[in-house]
Amino acid sequence: MYKHMPMNREETKRVKLIIEYDGSNYHGFQVQKNAHTIQAELEKAIIRLTGEKVSLIAAGRTDAGVHALGQVVAFDTASRIPPERWKYALNSVLPFDIRVRESTYVDRDFHPRFHAQSKIYHYIIYRQEKGAVFYRRYAWVNTDPLDIEEMKRAAGYIIGTHDFRSFCSSGSPVKNFTRTVKRLEITDRFPFLLLKIEADGFLYNMVRIITGTLAEIGKGDYPAQAMKDILKARDRKRAGATAPPQGLYLIEVKY
Amino acid sequence: MYKHMPMNREETKRVKLIIEYDGSNYHGFQVQKNAHTIQAELEKAIIRLTGEKVSLIAAGRTDAGVHALGQVVAFDTASRIPPERWKYALNSVLPFDIRVRESTYVDRDFHPRFHAQSKIYHYIIYRQEKGAVFYRRYAWVNTDPLDIEEMKRAAGYIIGTHDFRSFCSSGSPVKNFTRTVKRLEITDRFPFLLLKIEADGFLYNMVRIITGTLAEIGKGDYPAQAMKDILKARDRKRAGATAPPQGLYLIEVKY
């Protein structure tokens, strides 16, 4: 057993995992004192397999209730488990709402967050009462009549390189609020409304605030063009409410 | 307050509700000692609104983990709540995973189960690993390669009037095992496989045993034609395994 043994960096390898999880029962990704988190479950599973106490790094620290289909995490190990076996070994000890989809060994300098070229998030709105009991954990149940075309026009202002301070929750430690949104697509598949957004990086709650603002525009609270002024204002108070976490999915991290 | 007061039948009205629920967190529909059930939640909500302790009757007593989009229940009340208000009043006190979709007053002889002409159940199979964390509660995650055409052929034998004893779990108190399956459709929408079944009545676990048997045929364990012999045998041991409850939905009750 290597339990809690200090590892010689020369002997370790870096493992990259692509994981999916249902965030419903967790207080988000990142380890917090006395809270049930995805990271804590993964680190517990690794201890069970190898005895190693690792520090796991993730591409995105998703909040409580947020889901993932393509979260990327990395950690170092001295164990001799073949790369593809990590997937099966971890899935045999992980809870059923966290699954490893892929496991590989990567370059020891690989960093899941710093090396990400872009990330893709999806946000799902469920637009009717019927069947809503099945989507409370997996979508934002919003039965307002929405003007989708107006929302698409507003989304157009978001695409590109901007200072997104208006779309960042307070308390964020970042200094640079400039991000590039490469894609923001709105797909109407009633009863679902699907938002797909790709950017080189995201500020804290950025997707949820953009979604909340778009929903208010869809509802007619203000016109699509207001999005331009909201961006320019660089003031969180000018944007709409933060959409709930249940509808948000980290879909893919590109390197 | 009318709490626990014996009701004069002449003064009461019968309420019919159409309800939907996520069965994940319940020990089925029917009240059981020390168990969290849909019926107990509904009766508790009615006591909270009117003080009346009612005996609720349902069209189908769904098992633990089974869901409903169109369950029908009825109960008698002496309260003066207008029919359409029952929906809003109950939804204001019910947990979020049980919702009333419609409320009406009906003839006092209306019986949700005895008067049902037919019921429609759907069963959902989720056929891939990717995204499976989101369907553990709402589908049967089954990644076996399935021969859908063979399953459709086997389904053909089920349609019609038969003695369905082979598709009834033991312990059922019924004496007459003859039922008429009006419709059994299999729709392939990868990653979903959807079974829609309509019958004048269902034996205990009938849909789940039919689904389990069809899945074994799809997997190639035995040919479609075996379904004929399984039916004829009138022996539960001849049919396939009972598919898990999570994939089953009571969709509609027709009167």
Short mmCIF file of N, CA and C in Angstrom, two decimals, chain A residues 20-25 67-69 87-88 91 96-101 129-134 136-138 249, chain B residues 20-25 67-69 87-88 91 96-101 129-134 136-138 249:
data_model
loop_
_atom_site.label_atom_id
_atom_site.label_comp_id
_atom_site.label_asym_id
_atom_site.label_seq_id
_atom_site.Cartn_x
_atom_site.Cartn_y
_atom_site.Cartn_z
N GLU A 20 -18.65 11.96 -16.53
CA GLU A 20 -19.99 12.56 -16.55
C GLU A 20 -20.59 12.39 -15.17
N TYR A 21 -21.43 13.33 -14.77
CA TYR A 21 -22.11 13.18 -13.49
C TYR A 21 -23.43 13.91 -13.47
N ASP A 22 -24.31 13.35 -12.66
CA ASP A 22 -25.59 13.96 -12.33
C ASP A 22 -25.31 14.77 -11.06
N GLY A 23 -25.31 16.10 -11.19
CA GLY A 23 -24.92 16.95 -10.07
C GLY A 23 -25.99 17.13 -9.00
N SER A 24 -27.15 16.51 -9.20
CA SER A 24 -28.30 16.74 -8.30
C SER A 24 -28.00 16.54 -6.83
N ASN A 25 -27.24 15.50 -6.53
CA ASN A 25 -27.04 15.17 -5.12
C ASN A 25 -25.72 15.69 -4.55
N HIS A 67 -24.60 19.78 -13.96
CA HIS A 67 -24.26 18.45 -14.45
C HIS A 67 -23.06 18.48 -15.41
N ALA A 68 -22.52 17.32 -15.71
CA ALA A 68 -21.44 17.25 -16.69
C ALA A 68 -21.57 16.01 -17.53
N LEU A 69 -21.28 16.17 -18.82
CA LEU A 69 -21.16 15.01 -19.72
C LEU A 69 -19.71 14.85 -20.14
N LYS A 87 -10.65 3.53 -16.03
CA LYS A 87 -12.09 3.72 -16.23
C LYS A 87 -12.89 2.65 -15.50
N TYR A 88 -12.57 1.39 -15.77
CA TYR A 88 -13.34 0.29 -15.19
C TYR A 88 -13.14 0.19 -13.68
N ASN A 91 -15.02 3.10 -12.03
CA ASN A 91 -16.48 2.90 -12.10
C ASN A 91 -16.96 1.79 -11.16
N PHE A 96 -23.15 5.58 -8.57
CA PHE A 96 -23.71 5.45 -9.92
C PHE A 96 -23.97 6.78 -10.60
N ASP A 97 -23.98 7.88 -9.85
CA ASP A 97 -24.24 9.16 -10.51
C ASP A 97 -22.96 9.88 -10.93
N ILE A 98 -21.82 9.19 -10.82
CA ILE A 98 -20.55 9.69 -11.38
C ILE A 98 -19.94 8.54 -12.18
N ARG A 99 -19.67 8.77 -13.46
CA ARG A 99 -19.10 7.72 -14.32
C ARG A 99 -17.88 8.24 -15.06
N VAL A 100 -16.85 7.43 -15.12
CA VAL A 100 -15.68 7.75 -15.94
C VAL A 100 -15.96 7.25 -17.35
N ARG A 101 -15.83 8.14 -18.35
CA ARG A 101 -16.10 7.75 -19.74
C ARG A 101 -14.81 7.37 -20.46
N GLU A 129 -45.82 22.55 -18.38
CA GLU A 129 -46.13 21.94 -17.09
C GLU A 129 -46.11 20.43 -17.18
N LYS A 130 -46.70 19.91 -18.26
CA LYS A 130 -46.80 18.46 -18.43
C LYS A 130 -45.42 17.82 -18.42
N GLY A 131 -45.24 16.83 -17.57
CA GLY A 131 -43.97 16.13 -17.50
C GLY A 131 -42.90 16.85 -16.71
N ALA A 132 -43.23 18.03 -16.19
CA ALA A 132 -42.20 18.84 -15.51
C ALA A 132 -41.60 18.13 -14.29
N VAL A 133 -42.36 17.22 -13.66
CA VAL A 133 -41.79 16.50 -12.50
C VAL A 133 -40.52 15.76 -12.86
N PHE A 134 -40.36 15.38 -14.14
CA PHE A 134 -39.18 14.61 -14.54
C PHE A 134 -37.98 15.49 -14.90
N ARG A 136 -37.24 18.59 -13.09
CA ARG A 136 -36.86 19.52 -12.04
C ARG A 136 -35.36 19.49 -11.75
N ARG A 137 -34.74 18.32 -11.87
CA ARG A 137 -33.30 18.21 -11.59
C ARG A 137 -32.45 18.44 -12.84
N TYR A 138 -33.07 18.41 -14.03
CA TYR A 138 -32.29 18.35 -15.27
C TYR A 138 -32.54 19.50 -16.23
N TYR A 249 -25.16 22.09 -18.16
CA TYR A 249 -24.33 20.90 -18.40
C TYR A 249 -22.98 21.31 -18.99
N GLU B 20 -49.46 13.57 -12.20
CA GLU B 20 -48.19 13.02 -12.67
C GLU B 20 -47.24 12.99 -11.49
N TYR B 21 -46.35 12.01 -11.48
CA TYR B 21 -45.35 11.98 -10.42
C TYR B 21 -44.09 11.28 -10.87
N ASP B 22 -43.01 11.73 -10.24
CA ASP B 22 -41.71 11.10 -10.37
C ASP B 22 -41.65 10.09 -9.22
N GLY B 23 -41.71 8.81 -9.55
CA GLY B 23 -41.82 7.78 -8.52
C GLY B 23 -40.50 7.46 -7.81
N SER B 24 -39.41 8.15 -8.21
CA SER B 24 -38.07 7.79 -7.71
C SER B 24 -37.98 7.75 -6.19
N ASN B 25 -38.61 8.71 -5.54
CA ASN B 25 -38.41 8.81 -4.09
C ASN B 25 -39.54 8.19 -3.28
N HIS B 67 -43.22 5.60 -12.57
CA HIS B 67 -43.65 6.98 -12.74
C HIS B 67 -45.06 7.06 -13.34
N ALA B 68 -45.63 8.25 -13.30
CA ALA B 68 -46.93 8.45 -13.93
C ALA B 68 -47.00 9.82 -14.57
N LEU B 69 -47.63 9.86 -15.75
CA LEU B 69 -47.96 11.14 -16.38
C LEU B 69 -49.47 11.34 -16.36
N LYS B 87 -56.87 21.67 -8.28
CA LYS B 87 -55.54 21.54 -8.89
C LYS B 87 -54.55 22.50 -8.24
N TYR B 88 -54.89 23.78 -8.21
CA TYR B 88 -53.96 24.78 -7.69
C TYR B 88 -53.76 24.63 -6.19
N ASN B 91 -51.57 21.54 -5.57
CA ASN B 91 -50.19 21.78 -5.99
C ASN B 91 -49.45 22.74 -5.06
N PHE B 96 -42.88 18.73 -4.82
CA PHE B 96 -42.70 19.08 -6.23
C PHE B 96 -42.66 17.88 -7.16
N ASP B 97 -42.46 16.67 -6.62
CA ASP B 97 -42.42 15.51 -7.53
C ASP B 97 -43.79 14.86 -7.70
N ILE B 98 -44.84 15.48 -7.18
CA ILE B 98 -46.22 15.06 -7.44
C ILE B 98 -46.99 16.30 -7.87
N ARG B 99 -47.59 16.27 -9.05
CA ARG B 99 -48.34 17.43 -9.55
C ARG B 99 -49.72 17.00 -10.03
N VAL B 100 -50.72 17.80 -9.68
CA VAL B 100 -52.07 17.59 -10.19
C VAL B 100 -52.15 18.30 -11.54
N ARG B 101 -52.59 17.59 -12.57
CA ARG B 101 -52.69 18.18 -13.91
C ARG B 101 -54.10 18.66 -14.19
N GLU B 129 -24.02 4.00 -22.86
CA GLU B 129 -23.36 4.40 -21.61
C GLU B 129 -23.36 5.91 -21.46
N LYS B 130 -23.08 6.62 -22.56
CA LYS B 130 -22.98 8.07 -22.52
C LYS B 130 -24.30 8.69 -22.04
N GLY B 131 -24.22 9.51 -21.03
CA GLY B 131 -25.41 10.18 -20.51
C GLY B 131 -26.25 9.31 -19.58
N ALA B 132 -25.82 8.07 -19.37
CA ALA B 132 -26.64 7.15 -18.56
C ALA B 132 -26.88 7.64 -17.14
N VAL B 133 -25.96 8.45 -16.60
CA VAL B 133 -26.17 8.96 -15.23
C VAL B 133 -27.48 9.73 -15.12
N PHE B 134 -27.96 10.30 -16.24
CA PHE B 134 -29.19 11.09 -16.18
C PHE B 134 -30.46 10.27 -16.34
N ARG B 136 -30.78 6.91 -14.92
CA ARG B 136 -30.89 5.80 -13.96
C ARG B 136 -32.25 5.76 -13.29
N ARG B 137 -32.84 6.91 -13.05
CA ARG B 137 -34.16 6.94 -12.38
C ARG B 137 -35.31 6.90 -13.37
N TYR B 138 -35.04 7.14 -14.66
CA TYR B 138 -36.12 7.38 -15.62
C TYR B 138 -36.16 6.39 -16.78
N TYR B 249 -43.85 3.99 -17.08
CA TYR B 249 -44.68 5.19 -16.90
C TYR B 249 -46.14 4.85 -17.17
#
